[in-house]
GROMACS .gro file of C-alpha atoms in nm:
model
  247
    1MET     CA    1  -6.508   8.380  -4.843
    2ILE     CA    2  -6.758   8.645  -5.046
    3ARG     CA    3  -6.801   8.470  -5.421
    4PRO     CA    4  -6.738   8.737  -5.678
    5VAL     CA    5  -7.005   8.940  -5.896
    6ALA     CA    6  -6.920   8.836  -6.211
    7SER     CA    7  -7.145   8.721  -6.449
    8SER     CA    8  -7.496   8.799  -6.582
    9SER     CA    9  -7.670   8.497  -6.319
   10ASP     CA   10  -7.520   8.748  -6.006
   11ALA     CA   11  -7.734   9.036  -6.153
   12ILE     CA   12  -8.042   9.225  -5.984
   13VAL     CA   13  -8.332   9.214  -6.267
   14LEU     CA   14  -8.612   9.429  -6.275
   15THR     CA   15  -8.886   9.338  -6.525
   16GLY     CA   16  -9.155   9.566  -6.604
   17ALA     CA   17  -9.153   9.651  -6.212
   18GLY     CA   18  -9.365   9.883  -6.059
   19VAL     CA   19  -9.479   9.994  -5.706
   20THR     CA   20  -9.774  10.189  -5.595
   21LEU     CA   21  -9.782  10.337  -5.284
   22THR     CA   22 -10.134  10.519  -5.101
   23GLY     CA   23 -10.282  10.517  -5.441
   24ARG     CA   24  -9.960  10.694  -5.614
   25ARG     CA   25  -9.748  10.543  -5.854
   26VAL     CA   26  -9.413  10.549  -5.742
   27LEU     CA   27  -9.241  10.335  -5.975
   28GLN     CA   28  -9.323  10.277  -6.331
   29ASP     CA   29  -9.235   9.953  -6.591
   30MET     CA   30  -8.853   9.930  -6.423
   31SER     CA   31  -8.674   9.716  -6.641
   32LEU     CA   32  -8.323   9.721  -6.528
   33THR     CA   33  -8.003   9.439  -6.552
   34LEU     CA   34  -7.753   9.570  -6.261
   35SER     CA   35  -7.466   9.371  -6.272
   36GLU     CA   36  -7.168   9.632  -6.289
   37ARG     CA   37  -6.974   9.612  -5.958
   38ARG     CA   38  -7.005   9.992  -5.864
   39ILE     CA   39  -7.387  10.148  -5.965
   40GLY     CA   40  -7.490  10.470  -5.851
   41ILE     CA   41  -7.861  10.553  -5.833
   42ILE     CA   42  -7.917  10.957  -5.837
   43GLY     CA   43  -8.248  11.154  -5.811
   44ARG     CA   44  -8.421  11.421  -5.617
   45ASN     CA   45  -8.591  11.383  -5.304
   46GLY     CA   46  -8.958  11.200  -5.407
   47SER     CA   47  -8.800  11.061  -5.712
   48GLY     CA   48  -8.834  10.745  -5.580
   49LYS     CA   49  -8.484  10.638  -5.498
   50SER     CA   50  -8.545  10.448  -5.185
   51THR     CA   51  -8.875  10.260  -5.316
   52LEU     CA   52  -8.665  10.132  -5.590
   53LEU     CA   53  -8.384  10.038  -5.317
   54ARG     CA   54  -8.628   9.883  -5.111
   55LEU     CA   55  -8.771   9.686  -5.390
   56MET     CA   56  -8.449   9.532  -5.459
   57ALA     CA   57  -8.383   9.421  -5.118
   58GLY     CA   58  -8.724   9.229  -5.099
   59LEU     CA   59  -8.837   9.496  -4.816
   60ILE     CA   60  -9.143   9.541  -5.053
   61ALA     CA   61  -9.285   9.336  -5.348
   62PRO     CA   62  -9.348   9.492  -5.670
   63ASP     CA   63  -9.729   9.515  -5.770
   64ARG     CA   64  -9.627   9.494  -6.161
   65GLY     CA   65  -9.382   9.305  -6.274
   66GLN     CA   66  -9.084   9.131  -6.119
   67VAL     CA   67  -8.754   9.099  -5.916
   68ARG     CA   68  -8.469   8.880  -5.928
   69VAL     CA   69  -8.142   8.863  -5.753
   70ALA     CA   70  -7.954   8.607  -5.841
   71GLY     CA   71  -8.273   8.403  -5.994
   72LEU     CA   72  -8.447   8.455  -5.671
   73ASP     CA   73  -8.695   8.692  -5.572
   74PRO     CA   74  -8.607   8.865  -5.267
   75ALA     CA   75  -8.931   8.896  -5.110
   76GLN     CA   76  -8.967   8.510  -5.069
   77ALA     CA   77  -8.652   8.434  -5.049
   78ARG     CA   78  -8.570   8.602  -4.762
   79LYS     CA   79  -8.281   8.346  -4.590
   80GLU     CA   80  -8.079   8.297  -4.920
   81MET     CA   81  -8.080   8.696  -4.959
   82LEU     CA   82  -7.890   8.707  -4.647
   83ALA     CA   83  -7.566   8.576  -4.835
   84GLU     CA   84  -7.677   8.779  -5.134
   85LEU     CA   85  -7.801   9.147  -5.024
   86GLY     CA   86  -7.681   9.369  -4.739
   87ILE     CA   87  -7.837   9.677  -4.678
   88LEU     CA   88  -7.718  10.004  -4.499
   89PHE     CA   89  -7.978  10.250  -4.441
   90GLN     CA   90  -7.917  10.620  -4.405
   91ASN     CA   91  -8.016  10.629  -4.061
   92PRO     CA   92  -7.863  10.359  -3.797
   93ASP     CA   93  -8.107  10.399  -3.560
   94HIS     CA   94  -8.375  10.255  -3.816
   95GLN     CA   95  -8.127   9.931  -3.846
   96ILE     CA   96  -8.001   9.884  -3.498
   97LEU     CA   97  -8.238   9.606  -3.364
   98PHE     CA   98  -7.993   9.475  -3.015
   99PRO     CA   99  -7.912   9.708  -2.700
  100THR     CA  100  -7.525   9.626  -2.721
  101VAL     CA  101  -7.243   9.590  -2.998
  102ASP     CA  102  -7.206   9.181  -2.956
  103GLU     CA  103  -7.550   9.121  -2.977
  104GLU     CA  104  -7.624   9.332  -3.286
  105LEU     CA  105  -7.289   9.218  -3.439
  106ALA     CA  106  -7.411   8.856  -3.422
  107PHE     CA  107  -7.768   8.852  -3.524
  108GLY     CA  108  -7.715   8.789  -3.921
  109LEU     CA  109  -7.440   8.573  -3.833
  110ILE     CA  110  -7.718   8.363  -3.636
  111GLN     CA  111  -7.978   8.375  -3.909
  112MET     CA  112  -7.738   8.246  -4.131
  113GLY     CA  113  -7.699   7.932  -3.921
  114GLN     CA  114  -7.410   8.017  -3.685
  115SER     CA  115  -7.408   7.906  -3.340
  116ARG     CA  116  -7.418   8.164  -3.085
  117SER     CA  117  -7.107   8.075  -2.930
  118ALA     CA  118  -6.958   8.018  -3.299
  119ALA     CA  119  -7.150   8.423  -3.373
  120GLN     CA  120  -6.974   8.550  -3.059
  121ALA     CA  121  -6.617   8.409  -3.101
  122ARG     CA  122  -6.650   8.551  -3.451
  123VAL     CA  123  -6.755   8.877  -3.332
  124ALA     CA  124  -6.490   8.868  -3.068
  125GLN     CA  125  -6.234   8.831  -3.386
  126HIS     CA  126  -6.396   9.089  -3.595
  127LEU     CA  127  -6.345   9.395  -3.345
  128ALA     CA  128  -6.017   9.278  -3.247
  129LEU     CA  129  -5.939   9.308  -3.596
  130HIS     CA  130  -6.014   9.658  -3.618
  131GLY     CA  131  -5.870   9.767  -3.265
  132ARG     CA  132  -6.226   9.776  -3.076
  133SER     CA  133  -6.220   9.469  -2.872
  134HIS     CA  134  -6.320   9.738  -2.595
  135TRP     CA  135  -6.682   9.748  -2.753
  136GLN     CA  136  -6.791   9.395  -2.651
  137GLY     CA  137  -7.056   9.442  -2.414
  138ILE     CA  138  -7.116   9.814  -2.433
  139SER     CA  139  -7.440  10.029  -2.513
  140VAL     CA  140  -7.518  10.072  -2.862
  141ALA     CA  141  -7.674  10.407  -2.714
  142THR     CA  142  -7.320  10.557  -2.610
  143LEU     CA  143  -7.205  10.539  -2.919
  144SER     CA  144  -7.188  10.853  -3.182
  145GLN     CA  145  -7.421  10.870  -3.486
  146GLY     CA  146  -7.100  10.790  -3.701
  147GLN     CA  147  -6.990  10.511  -3.474
  148ARG     CA  148  -7.389  10.347  -3.506
  149HIS     CA  149  -7.305  10.377  -3.861
  150TRP     CA  150  -6.996  10.188  -3.873
  151LEU     CA  151  -7.148   9.938  -3.668
  152CYS     CA  152  -7.428   9.898  -3.912
  153LEU     CA  153  -7.205   9.846  -4.141
  154GLN     CA  154  -6.951   9.605  -4.024
  155ALA     CA  155  -7.322   9.367  -3.909
  156VAL     CA  156  -7.357   9.367  -4.284
  157LEU     CA  157  -7.017   9.299  -4.351
  158LEU     CA  158  -6.956   9.014  -4.147
  159MET     CA  159  -7.245   8.805  -4.361
  160GLU     CA  160  -7.043   8.846  -4.653
  161PRO     CA  161  -7.309   8.952  -4.915
  162ARG     CA  162  -7.227   8.948  -5.259
  163THR     CA  163  -7.438   9.310  -5.319
  164ILE     CA  164  -7.455   9.604  -5.050
  165LEU     CA  165  -7.723   9.847  -5.098
  166LEU     CA  166  -7.606  10.182  -4.936
  167ASP     CA  167  -7.890  10.436  -4.888
  168GLU     CA  168  -7.744  10.791  -4.865
  169PRO     CA  169  -7.427  10.674  -4.653
  170PHE     CA  170  -7.267  10.992  -4.585
  171ALA     CA  171  -7.567  11.183  -4.492
  172GLY     CA  172  -7.538  11.334  -4.139
  173LEU     CA  173  -7.163  11.275  -4.138
  174ASP     CA  174  -6.893  11.498  -4.066
  175LEU     CA  175  -6.613  11.534  -4.285
  176PRO     CA  176  -6.333  11.274  -4.187
  177THR     CA  177  -6.599  11.003  -4.093
  178GLN     CA  178  -6.697  11.085  -4.487
  179HIS     CA  179  -6.372  11.008  -4.562
  180ARG     CA  180  -6.295  10.721  -4.387
  181LEU     CA  181  -6.632  10.549  -4.495
  182ALA     CA  182  -6.523  10.616  -4.850
  183ARG     CA  183  -6.225  10.427  -4.824
  184THR     CA  184  -6.407  10.129  -4.631
  185PHE     CA  185  -6.625  10.119  -4.968
  186ALA     CA  186  -6.351  10.161  -5.187
  187GLY     CA  187  -6.195   9.879  -5.068
  188LEU     CA  188  -6.472   9.611  -5.032
  189PRO     CA  189  -6.515   9.307  -5.310
  190GLN     CA  190  -6.906   9.334  -5.334
  191ARG     CA  191  -7.097   9.513  -5.591
  192LEU     CA  192  -7.181   9.834  -5.406
  193ILE     CA  193  -7.528   9.998  -5.547
  194THR     CA  194  -7.542  10.335  -5.393
  195ILE     CA  195  -7.875  10.558  -5.372
  196THR     CA  196  -7.810  10.917  -5.324
  197HIS     CA  197  -7.864  11.304  -5.452
  198ASP     CA  198  -7.525  11.379  -5.451
  199PRO     CA  199  -7.338  11.338  -5.799
  200ALA     CA  200  -7.001  11.416  -5.571
  201THR     CA  201  -7.055  11.056  -5.423
  202LEU     CA  202  -7.079  10.904  -5.754
  203ARG     CA  203  -6.793  11.011  -5.974
  204GLY     CA  204  -6.584  10.696  -5.981
  205VAL     CA  205  -6.854  10.420  -6.017
  206ASP     CA  206  -6.906  10.205  -6.347
  207ARG     CA  207  -7.257  10.334  -6.414
  208VAL     CA  208  -7.546  10.585  -6.285
  209LEU     CA  209  -7.914  10.576  -6.328
  210TRP     CA  210  -8.098  10.877  -6.298
  211LEU     CA  211  -8.446  10.840  -6.152
  212GLU     CA  212  -8.691  11.085  -6.225
  213ALA     CA  213  -9.059  11.064  -6.094
  214GLY     CA  214  -9.030  10.671  -6.075
  215GLN     CA  215  -8.848  10.624  -6.402
  216ILE     CA  216  -8.506  10.610  -6.563
  217ALA     CA  217  -8.461  10.959  -6.703
  218ALA     CA  218  -8.067  10.808  -6.766
  219ASP     CA  219  -7.845  10.519  -6.786
  220GLY     CA  220  -7.519  10.535  -6.836
  221PRO     CA  221  -7.145  10.604  -6.725
  222PRO     CA  222  -7.113  10.929  -6.463
  223GLU     CA  223  -6.910  11.107  -6.720
  224ALA     CA  224  -7.262  11.100  -6.940
  225VAL     CA  225  -7.524  11.123  -6.709
  226LEU     CA  226  -7.396  11.334  -6.394
  227PRO     CA  227  -7.324  11.645  -6.607
  228ARG     CA  228  -7.693  11.582  -6.741
  229PHE     CA  229  -7.853  11.589  -6.378
  230GLU     CA  230  -7.683  11.875  -6.256
  231ALA     CA  231  -7.762  12.083  -6.518
  232GLU     CA  232  -8.125  11.983  -6.479
  233MET     CA  233  -8.114  12.049  -6.072
  234ILE     CA  234  -7.989  12.359  -6.176
  235ARG     CA  235  -8.261  12.453  -6.357
  236LEU     CA  236  -8.481  12.319  -6.155
  237GLY     CA  237  -8.346  12.525  -5.835
  238GLY     CA  238  -8.401  12.874  -6.063
  239LEU     CA  239  -8.779  12.785  -6.067
  240ASP     CA  240  -9.002  12.959  -5.765
  241ALA     CA  241  -9.188  12.553  -5.643
  242ASP     CA  242  -9.074  12.195  -5.658
  243ALA     CA  243  -9.444  12.081  -5.652
  244ASP     CA  244  -9.407  11.861  -5.946
  245LEU     CA  245  -9.298  11.546  -5.726
  246ALA     CA  246  -9.624  11.579  -5.557
  247ARG     CA  247  -9.829  11.466  -5.850
   0.00000   0.00000   0.00000
């Protein structure tokens, strides 16, 4: 059973957090409390979105300030984070670790302490529930891009984290797959934090953060932030260069 995300104690909190990579300051003095059920983080390529996602997930640690998820440091409390945070990467091939569907789906459950037999039984039940019993034992290499994306999402959902971080979840998917995925996301009880450069995917969220050059350019409801973001992107599109992001 997924515990509800209803209080500030379940929030993701960044306090003066900063990240420098290869001598470049990618994120600067980020102070945020993320507690809403649906949050979007938008920005241009190179604005720091993916670094912020990795920071929240504990995949990297800040070199200044701190990050806390439900009061814990995600970079240190890795086992506890399995129940708190899941992450769906843009490219499923960057996420899949095992050669077969069964192994991929069972891995997270085993990491959370379930026996191999219990995890395999849970996987079989889950695949049957979704009409995919015939996927048991098949090679991940035989799946399409959309099917591998679905597999990665199910591996996360089986672990029942309270928050799921989505990195450009619709990139590279055809329209029918995008619509199916959007319906799935809409029905999830978890907090969803979506990283994207596409304003259209964030129309119905509770809160939008606009990230620009590693800092928050705007923070508020989508109807306040997205028109400003789109107007600025149109303005920038009229210029001859985008070299500012390389500074």
